[in-house]
Tab-separated table of C-alpha atoms and ligand atoms in Angstrom:
chain	number	residue	atom	x	y	z
A	1	MET	CA	78.374	-15.426	169.589
A	2	HIS	CA	77.738	-14.105	173.074
A	3	ASP	CA	75.152	-12.253	175.070
A	4	PHE	CA	77.151	-9.206	175.777
A	5	ARG	CA	75.371	-6.494	173.386
A	6	TYR	CA	74.723	-2.638	173.485
A	7	LYS	CA	71.304	-1.383	173.712
A	8	ASN	CA	71.204	2.256	173.377
A	9	ASN	CA	74.810	2.356	173.696
A	10	GLU	CA	74.891	0.746	177.048
A	11	LEU	CA	76.404	-2.710	177.311
A	12	TYR	CA	74.019	-5.432	178.558
A	13	CYS	CA	74.585	-8.976	179.483
A	14	GLU	CA	71.542	-10.898	178.457
A	15	SER	CA	68.876	-8.501	179.773
A	16	GLN	CA	70.805	-6.959	182.485
A	17	ASP	CA	72.327	-3.472	182.146
A	18	VAL	CA	76.249	-3.764	183.164
A	19	ARG	CA	76.513	-0.561	184.554
A	20	GLU	CA	73.688	-1.261	187.012
A	21	ILE	CA	75.550	-4.522	188.252
A	22	ALA	CA	78.862	-2.333	188.544
A	23	ARG	CA	76.861	0.157	190.831
A	24	SER	CA	75.594	-2.861	192.936
A	25	VAL	CA	78.646	-4.812	193.250
A	26	GLY	CA	81.514	-2.254	192.774
A	27	THR	CA	84.462	-2.911	190.420
A	28	PRO	CA	86.297	-4.897	189.225
A	29	PHE	CA	84.329	-7.925	188.732
A	30	TYR	CA	83.816	-10.882	186.380
A	31	LEU	CA	80.564	-11.082	184.701
A	32	TYR	CA	79.183	-14.300	183.049
A	33	SER	CA	76.284	-15.043	180.870
A	34	HIS	CA	74.539	-18.294	181.917
A	35	ASN	CA	72.881	-18.277	178.401
A	36	THR	CA	75.992	-18.013	176.625
A	37	LEU	CA	77.813	-20.875	178.648
A	38	VAL	CA	74.812	-23.155	178.047
A	39	ASP	CA	74.812	-22.130	174.393
A	40	HIS	CA	78.379	-22.837	173.889
A	41	PHE	CA	78.275	-26.105	175.653
A	42	ARG	CA	75.065	-27.140	173.497
A	43	LYS	CA	76.864	-26.262	170.329
A	44	ILE	CA	79.801	-28.677	170.732
A	45	GLU	CA	77.163	-31.310	171.996
A	46	LYS	CA	75.163	-30.707	168.853
A	47	ALA	CA	78.044	-30.878	166.648
A	48	PHE	CA	79.098	-34.235	167.957
A	49	LYS	CA	75.542	-35.645	168.538
A	50	SER	CA	76.044	-38.529	166.111
A	51	VAL	CA	78.572	-40.192	168.450
A	52	ASP	CA	76.884	-39.151	171.624
A	53	PRO	CA	80.044	-37.736	173.255
A	54	LEU	CA	80.771	-37.060	176.968
A	55	ILE	CA	81.878	-33.414	177.191
A	56	CYS	CA	83.959	-32.807	180.048
A	57	PHE	CA	84.226	-29.128	180.859
A	58	SER	CA	87.535	-28.262	181.774
A	59	MET	CA	87.497	-26.672	185.197
A	60	LYS	CA	90.970	-25.025	184.948
A	61	ALA	CA	89.322	-22.614	182.592
A	62	ASN	CA	86.491	-21.558	185.114
A	63	SER	CA	85.930	-23.404	188.371
A	64	ASN	CA	83.318	-21.334	189.898
A	65	THR	CA	80.654	-23.811	191.185
A	66	ALA	CA	77.800	-21.988	189.731
A	67	VAL	CA	79.460	-22.065	186.448
A	68	CYS	CA	80.238	-25.607	186.429
A	69	ARG	CA	76.797	-26.526	187.883
A	70	ALA	CA	75.134	-24.561	185.119
A	71	LEU	CA	77.112	-26.934	182.717
A	72	VAL	CA	76.648	-30.048	184.891
A	73	ARG	CA	72.926	-29.449	184.717
A	74	GLU	CA	73.143	-29.682	180.952
A	75	GLY	CA	74.921	-32.998	181.230
A	76	ALA	CA	78.375	-31.996	181.108
A	77	GLY	CA	81.199	-33.918	182.616
A	78	LEU	CA	84.127	-32.323	184.230
A	79	ASP	CA	87.899	-32.338	183.389
A	80	ILE	CA	89.820	-31.818	186.389
A	81	VAL	CA	93.523	-31.542	187.425
A	82	SER	CA	93.636	-31.598	191.211
A	83	GLY	CA	92.495	-32.522	194.389
A	84	GLY	CA	90.948	-29.078	194.777
A	85	GLU	CA	89.192	-29.408	191.330
A	86	LEU	CA	87.723	-32.658	192.355
A	87	TYR	CA	86.420	-31.098	195.570
A	88	LYS	CA	84.772	-28.549	193.643
A	89	ALA	CA	83.675	-30.848	191.291
A	90	LEU	CA	81.816	-32.982	193.746
A	91	ARG	CA	79.916	-29.897	195.029
A	92	THR	CA	78.251	-29.436	191.602
A	93	ASP	CA	76.292	-32.639	192.333
A	94	ILE	CA	77.973	-34.305	189.083
A	95	ASN	CA	77.596	-38.076	188.641
A	96	PRO	CA	81.394	-38.818	189.425
A	97	LYS	CA	81.354	-41.252	186.475
A	98	LYS	CA	81.510	-38.120	184.425
A	99	ILE	CA	84.722	-36.862	185.792
A	100	VAL	CA	88.086	-37.360	184.139
A	101	TYR	CA	91.447	-36.521	185.892
A	102	ALA	CA	94.456	-35.326	184.004
A	103	GLY	CA	97.876	-33.724	185.049
A	104	ILE	CA	101.398	-34.987	185.247
A	105	GLY	CA	101.662	-34.335	189.071
A	106	LYS	CA	99.009	-36.210	190.892
A	107	THR	CA	99.973	-36.757	194.568
A	108	ARG	CA	99.034	-40.147	196.265
A	109	ARG	CA	96.570	-37.969	198.399
A	110	GLU	CA	94.931	-36.793	195.324
A	111	ILE	CA	94.809	-40.121	193.554
A	112	GLU	CA	93.298	-41.737	196.632
A	113	GLU	CA	90.540	-39.175	196.893
A	114	ALA	CA	89.674	-39.551	193.370
A	115	ILE	CA	89.467	-43.366	193.487
A	116	ARG	CA	87.175	-43.083	196.527
A	117	ALA	CA	85.198	-40.566	194.696
A	118	ASP	CA	84.786	-43.153	191.929
A	119	ILE	CA	85.638	-41.184	189.124
A	120	LEU	CA	85.490	-42.292	185.388
A	121	PHE	CA	89.222	-42.499	184.938
A	122	PHE	CA	92.471	-41.151	185.232
A	123	ASN	CA	94.415	-39.595	182.317
A	124	VAL	CA	97.823	-41.099	183.112
A	125	GLU	CA	100.819	-39.351	181.854
A	126	SER	CA	103.802	-41.332	183.199
A	127	LEU	CA	104.719	-44.787	184.263
A	128	PRO	CA	105.627	-43.827	187.734
A	129	GLU	CA	102.079	-42.303	187.960
A	130	MET	CA	100.728	-45.666	186.674
A	131	ALA	CA	102.598	-47.605	189.306
A	132	LEU	CA	101.407	-45.286	192.248
A	133	ILE	CA	97.649	-45.317	191.131
A	134	ASP	CA	98.096	-49.298	190.908
A	135	ASP	CA	99.441	-49.264	194.638
A	136	VAL	CA	96.730	-46.969	195.843
A	137	ALA	CA	94.104	-49.030	194.035
A	138	ASP	CA	95.469	-52.122	195.688
A	139	MET	CA	95.503	-50.525	199.123
A	140	LEU	CA	91.816	-49.755	198.500
A	141	GLY	CA	90.892	-53.086	197.169
A	142	LYS	CA	89.572	-51.519	193.886
A	143	THR	CA	90.070	-51.799	190.081
A	144	VAL	CA	90.627	-48.454	188.578
A	145	ASN	CA	90.076	-47.339	185.132
A	146	ILE	CA	92.913	-45.554	183.494
A	147	SER	CA	93.452	-43.897	180.192
A	148	ILE	CA	96.827	-43.279	178.791
A	149	ARG	CA	97.575	-39.832	177.708
A	150	LEU	CA	99.578	-39.963	174.476
A	151	ASN	CA	102.042	-37.280	173.212
A	152	PRO	CA	101.469	-37.432	169.656
A	153	ASP	CA	104.357	-35.109	168.804
A	154	VAL	CA	102.264	-32.708	166.850
A	155	ALA	CA	103.152	-29.199	166.423
A	156	VAL	CA	100.277	-26.553	166.544
A	157	LYS	CA	100.083	-22.927	165.970
A	158	THR	CA	99.301	-21.145	169.212
A	159	HIS	CA	101.332	-19.530	172.040
A	160	ARG	CA	104.358	-21.546	172.743
A	161	TYR	CA	103.180	-21.787	176.638
A	162	VAL	CA	100.081	-23.431	175.752
A	163	VAL	CA	101.530	-26.162	173.095
A	164	THR	CA	101.256	-29.525	175.027
A	165	GLY	CA	101.666	-32.338	172.453
A	166	THR	CA	105.149	-31.980	171.154
A	167	SER	CA	107.851	-34.242	171.980
A	168	GLU	CA	109.615	-31.742	174.054
A	169	SER	CA	106.526	-30.900	176.289
A	170	LYS	CA	106.108	-32.242	179.679
A	171	PHE	CA	102.869	-33.938	178.849
A	172	GLY	CA	101.840	-37.425	177.903
A	173	ILE	CA	103.658	-40.380	176.960
A	174	ASP	CA	105.341	-41.068	173.661
A	175	PHE	CA	104.046	-43.963	171.425
A	176	ALA	CA	106.978	-46.311	171.933
A	177	ALA	CA	106.706	-45.982	175.726
A	178	ALA	CA	103.097	-46.262	175.567
A	179	ARG	CA	103.204	-49.630	173.777
A	180	ARG	CA	105.794	-50.916	176.091
A	181	ILE	CA	103.231	-50.202	178.977
A	182	LEU	CA	100.449	-51.729	177.165
A	183	GLU	CA	102.190	-54.791	176.417
A	184	ARG	CA	102.936	-55.414	180.109
A	185	THR	CA	99.566	-54.619	181.568
A	186	GLU	CA	99.795	-57.666	184.146
A	187	ALA	CA	102.355	-55.292	185.936
A	188	PHE	CA	99.498	-53.299	187.021
A	189	PRO	CA	96.801	-55.832	188.284
A	190	ASN	CA	94.739	-53.187	189.863
A	191	LEU	CA	94.294	-51.076	186.866
A	192	ARG	CA	91.952	-51.444	183.635
A	193	ILE	CA	93.326	-49.498	180.794
A	194	ASN	CA	90.410	-48.652	178.735
A	195	GLY	CA	90.998	-45.249	177.172
A	196	LEU	CA	93.501	-43.033	175.201
A	197	HIS	CA	93.772	-39.558	175.859
A	198	VAL	CA	95.406	-36.596	173.696
A	199	HIS	CA	95.357	-32.883	174.292
A	200	ILE	CA	97.617	-31.234	171.921
A	201	GLY	CA	97.375	-27.700	173.207
A	202	SER	CA	94.854	-24.763	173.414
A	203	GLN	CA	93.418	-21.840	171.446
A	204	ILE	CA	93.806	-24.053	168.419
A	205	THR	CA	91.930	-22.349	165.380
A	206	ARG	CA	92.206	-25.239	162.884
A	207	SER	CA	91.402	-28.895	162.885
A	208	ARG	CA	94.381	-29.915	160.890
A	209	PRO	CA	96.606	-30.734	163.891
A	210	TYR	CA	93.711	-32.637	165.397
A	211	ILE	CA	93.510	-34.821	162.376
A	212	ARG	CA	97.178	-35.362	162.355
A	213	ALA	CA	97.336	-36.281	165.971
A	214	LEU	CA	94.147	-38.681	165.608
A	215	LYS	CA	95.629	-40.273	162.793
A	216	ARG	CA	98.667	-41.110	164.649
A	217	VAL	CA	96.617	-42.329	167.601
A	218	TYR	CA	94.372	-44.602	165.330
A	219	SER	CA	97.450	-46.203	163.773
A	220	PHE	CA	98.828	-46.778	167.406
A	221	MET	CA	95.341	-48.116	168.372
A	222	LYS	CA	95.604	-50.705	165.810
A	223	LYS	CA	98.818	-52.048	166.906
A	224	ILE	CA	97.976	-52.678	170.450
A	225	PRO	CA	96.827	-55.486	172.346
A	226	VAL	CA	94.287	-53.818	174.453
A	227	LYS	CA	90.698	-52.901	173.639
A	228	ILE	CA	90.145	-49.228	173.714
A	229	GLU	CA	86.756	-47.960	174.932
A	230	TYR	CA	87.179	-44.390	175.215
A	231	LEU	CA	89.004	-41.844	173.256
A	232	ASN	CA	89.558	-38.562	174.938
A	233	ILE	CA	90.392	-35.861	172.463
A	234	GLY	CA	91.089	-33.256	174.876
A	235	GLY	CA	90.136	-29.449	174.560
A	236	GLY	CA	91.944	-26.741	172.829
A	237	LEU	CA	89.130	-25.241	170.465
A	238	GLY	CA	90.027	-21.643	169.795
A	239	ILE	CA	87.770	-18.612	170.092
A	240	VAL	CA	87.640	-15.148	168.876
A	241	TYR	CA	89.411	-12.710	170.920
A	242	GLY	CA	90.360	-10.324	168.352
A	243	LYS	CA	90.737	-10.890	164.627
A	244	GLU	CA	90.941	-14.859	164.843
A	245	ARG	CA	88.523	-16.810	162.722
A	246	PRO	CA	88.513	-19.991	164.347
A	247	GLN	CA	86.604	-23.045	162.989
A	248	THR	CA	83.126	-23.439	164.137
A	249	ALA	CA	82.140	-26.509	166.436
A	250	PRO	CA	80.158	-28.050	163.310
A	251	ARG	CA	83.221	-27.609	161.160
A	252	PHE	CA	85.568	-29.048	163.539
A	253	ALA	CA	83.340	-32.077	164.081
A	254	LYS	CA	82.859	-32.472	160.396
A	255	ALA	CA	86.556	-32.453	159.925
A	256	ILE	CA	87.343	-35.159	162.752
A	257	LEU	CA	84.310	-37.229	163.021
A	258	PRO	CA	85.306	-39.520	160.072
A	259	ILE	CA	88.439	-40.715	161.731
A	260	ILE	CA	86.775	-40.900	165.023
A	261	LYS	CA	83.896	-42.948	163.672
A	262	ARG	CA	86.411	-45.428	162.167
A	263	MET	CA	88.113	-45.899	165.536
A	264	ARG	CA	84.668	-47.107	167.049
A	265	VAL	CA	85.170	-45.641	170.521
A	266	LYS	CA	83.257	-43.567	172.996
A	267	VAL	CA	84.269	-40.173	172.571
A	268	ILE	CA	85.253	-37.598	175.273
A	269	LEU	CA	85.958	-33.846	174.840
A	270	GLU	CA	87.542	-31.529	177.294
A	271	PRO	CA	86.728	-28.062	176.214
A	272	GLY	CA	87.241	-24.974	178.623
A	273	ARG	CA	87.860	-21.839	176.678
A	274	PHE	CA	85.382	-22.773	173.926
A	275	ILE	CA	82.580	-22.813	176.415
A	276	ALA	CA	83.762	-20.115	179.087
A	277	GLY	CA	85.861	-17.805	177.190
A	278	ASN	CA	83.276	-15.477	175.535
A	279	SER	CA	80.838	-16.095	178.205
A	280	GLY	CA	82.602	-13.797	180.557
A	281	ILE	CA	84.043	-10.410	180.762
A	282	LEU	CA	86.035	-8.456	183.283
A	283	VAL	CA	84.434	-4.982	184.246
A	284	THR	CA	86.897	-2.484	185.378
A	285	LYS	CA	86.901	1.228	186.123
A	286	VAL	CA	89.083	4.013	184.954
A	287	LEU	CA	90.807	5.411	187.856
A	288	TYR	CA	93.224	7.910	185.975
A	289	LEU	CA	94.194	9.007	182.799
A	290	LYS	CA	97.930	9.769	182.591
A	291	GLU	CA	100.232	11.130	179.670
A	292	SER	CA	104.082	10.448	180.050
A	293	LEU	CA	106.681	12.077	177.477
A	294	GLN	CA	105.850	9.203	175.026
A	295	LYS	CA	102.436	7.495	175.896
A	296	ASN	CA	98.824	7.864	177.196
A	297	PHE	CA	98.018	5.582	179.990
A	298	VAL	CA	94.458	4.698	181.109
A	299	ILE	CA	95.048	3.340	184.627
A	300	VAL	CA	92.154	1.110	185.641
A	301	ASP	CA	91.307	-0.798	188.939
A	302	ALA	CA	92.036	-4.156	187.686
A	303	GLY	CA	95.447	-5.374	187.217
A	304	MET	CA	97.560	-8.492	186.112
A	305	ASN	CA	96.431	-10.061	189.347
A	306	ASP	CA	92.901	-10.143	188.170
A	307	LEU	CA	93.520	-11.060	184.476
A	308	VAL	CA	97.085	-12.113	183.917
A	309	ARG	CA	96.667	-13.422	180.236
A	310	PRO	CA	97.922	-10.218	178.615
A	311	SER	CA	100.899	-10.037	180.871
A	312	PHE	CA	101.780	-13.678	180.726
A	313	TYR	CA	100.813	-14.630	177.196
A	314	ASN	CA	100.771	-10.966	175.379
A	315	SER	CA	97.273	-11.927	174.652
A	316	TYR	CA	94.840	-9.839	173.137
A	317	HIS	CA	91.367	-8.917	174.654
A	318	ASN	CA	88.952	-6.625	173.138
A	319	ILE	CA	88.306	-3.609	175.565
A	320	GLN	CA	85.136	-1.741	175.202
A	321	PRO	CA	83.417	0.998	177.181
A	322	VAL	CA	80.506	-0.055	178.985
A	323	VAL	CA	78.545	3.190	178.015
A	324	ARG	CA	79.501	3.770	174.357
A	325	CYS	CA	79.883	7.541	173.249
A	326	LEU	CA	76.920	8.542	171.049
A	327	GLN	CA	78.582	10.860	168.715
A	328	LYS	CA	79.118	9.287	165.214
A	329	ARG	CA	83.032	10.537	164.847
A	330	ALA	CA	83.949	10.223	168.605
A	331	PRO	CA	87.408	11.404	169.543
A	332	TYR	CA	89.944	8.635	170.236
A	333	ILE	CA	93.182	8.074	172.093
A	334	ILE	CA	95.849	5.427	171.722
A	335	ALA	CA	96.873	4.214	175.192
A	336	ASP	CA	98.217	1.458	177.282
A	337	ILE	CA	95.447	0.248	179.478
A	338	VAL	CA	97.267	-0.612	182.578
A	339	GLY	CA	96.595	-1.847	186.192
A	340	PRO	CA	97.728	-0.617	189.674
A	341	ILE	CA	100.390	-3.324	190.199
A	342	CYS	CA	103.749	-2.331	190.782
A	343	GLU	CA	105.165	-4.126	187.588
A	344	SER	CA	105.733	-2.755	184.151
A	345	GLY	CA	104.287	-5.955	182.962
A	346	ASP	CA	100.815	-5.109	184.457
A	347	PHE	CA	98.803	-4.336	181.217
A	348	LEU	CA	95.688	-5.113	179.870
A	349	ALA	CA	96.227	-3.597	176.591
A	350	LYS	CA	99.166	-1.975	174.709
A	351	GLY	CA	98.903	0.874	172.182
A	352	ARG	CA	95.220	0.239	172.028
A	353	ARG	CA	93.076	2.756	169.942
A	354	MET	CA	90.039	3.620	172.386
A	355	PRO	CA	87.332	5.890	172.208
A	356	LEU	CA	88.256	9.127	174.441
A	357	ILE	CA	87.152	7.979	177.952
A	358	GLY	CA	87.187	9.936	181.264
A	359	GLN	CA	88.077	9.005	184.815
A	360	GLY	CA	85.326	6.962	186.433
A	361	ASP	CA	84.131	5.390	183.227
A	362	LEU	CA	83.564	1.665	183.026
A	363	LEU	CA	85.482	-0.702	180.595
A	364	ALA	CA	84.645	-4.232	179.669
A	365	VAL	CA	87.512	-6.697	179.051
A	366	MET	CA	85.865	-8.966	176.757
A	367	GLY	CA	86.652	-12.814	176.510
A	368	ALA	CA	87.591	-13.127	179.998
A	369	GLY	CA	85.481	-16.184	181.097
A	370	ALA	CA	88.152	-18.595	180.699
A	371	TYR	CA	91.530	-18.451	182.345
A	372	GLY	CA	90.485	-15.129	184.078
A	373	TYR	CA	89.513	-15.675	187.679
A	374	THR	CA	91.059	-18.943	187.825
A	375	MET	CA	94.510	-17.516	187.221
A	376	SER	CA	93.967	-14.550	189.574
A	377	SER	CA	95.990	-14.041	192.518
A	378	ASN	CA	96.303	-11.558	195.466
A	379	TYR	CA	99.718	-10.073	194.253
A	380	ASN	CA	100.379	-6.722	196.005
A	381	SER	CA	97.770	-7.922	198.508
A	382	ARG	CA	94.750	-7.201	196.380
A	383	PRO	CA	91.693	-8.874	197.381
A	384	ARG	CA	90.363	-11.114	194.519
A	385	VAL	CA	87.417	-9.635	192.523
A	386	ALA	CA	83.585	-10.628	192.659
A	387	GLU	CA	82.165	-12.876	190.264
A	388	VAL	CA	78.483	-12.327	189.012
A	389	MET	CA	76.240	-14.381	186.741
A	390	VAL	CA	73.492	-13.132	184.843
A	391	ILE	CA	70.483	-15.684	184.301
A	392	LYS	CA	68.096	-14.030	181.977
A	393	ASN	CA	66.978	-10.604	183.639
A	394	ARG	CA	68.546	-11.130	186.993
A	395	PHE	CA	72.171	-11.094	188.382
A	396	HIS	CA	73.528	-13.154	191.008
A	397	VAL	CA	76.839	-12.562	192.844
A	398	ILE	CA	78.277	-16.345	192.493
A	399	ARG	CA	81.539	-15.320	194.522
A	400	GLU	CA	82.024	-12.572	196.991
A	401	ARG	CA	84.665	-10.156	196.494
A	402	GLU	CA	87.619	-10.956	198.871
A	403	SER	CA	87.863	-8.611	201.901
A	404	TYR	CA	91.073	-7.522	203.617
A	405	ARG	CA	90.545	-10.395	206.398
A	406	ASP	CA	90.532	-12.901	203.666
A	407	LEU	CA	94.098	-11.569	203.020
A	408	ILE	CA	95.450	-12.728	206.094
A	409	LYS	CA	93.417	-16.061	206.376
A	410	GLY	CA	95.706	-18.636	207.755
A	411	GLU	CA	98.571	-16.464	208.604
A	412	ALA	CA	100.096	-16.775	211.928
A	413	VAL	CA	102.604	-14.632	213.796
A	414	PRO	CA	105.156	-17.010	215.791
A	415	ARG	CA	105.271	-15.980	219.556
A	416	GLU	CA	108.666	-14.704	218.944
A	417	LEU	CA	107.583	-11.947	217.082
A	418	ARG	CA	104.818	-10.823	218.923
B	501	LLP	N1	92.384	-30.812	178.796
B	501	LLP	C1	93.512	-30.841	179.021
B	501	LLP	C2	94.543	-31.838	179.573
B	501	LLP	C3	94.218	-29.481	179.313
B	501	LLP	O1	95.576	-29.327	179.773
B	501	LLP	C4	93.343	-28.315	178.867
B	501	LLP	C5	94.009	-26.996	179.220
B	501	LLP	C6	92.211	-28.549	178.560
B	501	LLP	C7	91.576	-29.654	178.385
B	501	LLP	C8	91.281	-27.259	178.267
B	501	LLP	O2	91.822	-26.534	176.987
B	501	LLP	P1	90.998	-25.475	176.364
B	501	LLP	O3	89.700	-26.054	175.622
B	501	LLP	O4	90.400	-24.570	177.542
B	501	LLP	O5	92.045	-24.733	175.418
B	501	LLP	N2	96.066	-20.479	180.656
B	501	LLP	C9	96.117	-20.549	179.424
B	501	LLP	C10	95.490	-21.909	178.670
B	501	LLP	C11	96.137	-23.048	179.337
B	501	LLP	C12	95.419	-24.472	178.960
B	501	LLP	C13	95.923	-25.335	179.724
B	501	LLP	N3	95.316	-26.729	179.474
B	501	LLP	C14	95.371	-19.244	178.573
B	501	LLP	O6	94.866	-18.653	179.367
B	501	LLP	O7	95.316	-19.344	177.495
C-alpha cells in the first residue's frame, strides 16, 4: 500500500498533484510520501508488538535527514554502516542508544566516533574488527557493547548481489569461529558481547529462509557460554515492485515470532526497503521519442546515475504516466525507457509496454524510495536530483537539486596546470 494514486487520471502523492510539484521543482526529482513511510514503519511495529521490538531503519536505503527524522519521531532506531551515516543519524535528534552499526570495513576513526556517540552496539563482522574495537575502547576508557554478526549459511531466492548469509559471502562470522570467539571473551576486556545479528539478504519475499537462519542461531545460542540480550534479525523484507507477492508484515511476524519468543531476547529489526521502497517515486520527463531499426526508445531526463537499480540488478520498476490517458483503449507502444547517460546499460526499463506518450510528458518510476537517491552519483557530471516530501497537502523540498557549482566542490587545479 502506498499514497500514490490517480485522481481524475492525474497522479497524486497524498493530496498533492505530482504535476504541480514538477512544475515547481523541475525534473527529475525523488518524491516521498510521509504518510506511507510512517505507515510502513507502524505496520512492522504493530506486527511485532508482542515482543516490543526496536526497529532500526536501515539508512542505506534512504538517508535523507527528513526521511530518517520522520521515522525517528515515530520511535524508530537507525541501522548505520559508516561514519557518514552516523553523522547524519545524529542530526535526526535520535537517542544514540537506538543506533546499531554494521559493516565489514569499519575504520578506526569510524569506530572511535561511534563509541564517543554512545551508540547501542556494533554488529561485529570479524575477529580483527573486534580486536580494533577493543583497542579503541581501551584508549577511550570505555566498555563497548557488541553483537556478533553470524553468517548462518542460508540460501535465499533473490538477486545474487543482495544475498548476504551464505558461506561464500563476505558478511558475518561462521558459527564455529563465533563460538571460538565467545569462548575466549577475556581476550577483549573492553567489550561486552550482548547480542547476535543475522542479515541474510534483501528483497526476500518468504519467511522460510529467516526461520531456517533463526533455527540455526537458536541452536548456536544454546551452546555458548555468553548471555545474549539482543537478537538483531536484520532487514531484507521484500516489497512489490511488479508481480511479486511478498509476505505481509503480520504474516512474517506470525511465522518467526514463535522461535524468537523461545529465545527470550530483545528483538531488533533493520528494515530499509520495506519502509522506504514504495514510499518514494522518481519523477522524470520524456525528452525524446526515438525509433531505431529494431526498437522504440523513450529517452527521459533521469538516468542510471539517478536510479541505478535497473542497470545494476536488472530490477523491475513500474513506470506510469503522471497524467493518464482518458481514452478506454489508449494506443500503446513497446519501448526501452532510457536515460541520457553514455552507456548502453543506462535504462530504466526494457521492452516495456507503455501507453503512447509524447515529448514533455512526465513519468513516475514507482518503488524508488529505497536505494534510489542513496545509490545515485554524478556520473556524466550530472547534478544529483532534488528530493521532495509530501506531508498531507503540502510539499517540501528536503534536498535541493545540485548545481553545476556543486560538481566542482572540493576540486583544485595544481599551480602547474594554471
Ligand atoms: N541490515 C543490513 C546489515 C544490511 O546489509 C541491509 C541491506 C539491511 C539491513 C536492509 O535491508 P533491506 O531491508 O533494505 O532489504 N542496493 C540493493 C539492496 C542492498 C541491501 C544491502 N543491505 C537494492 O537496491 O536492491
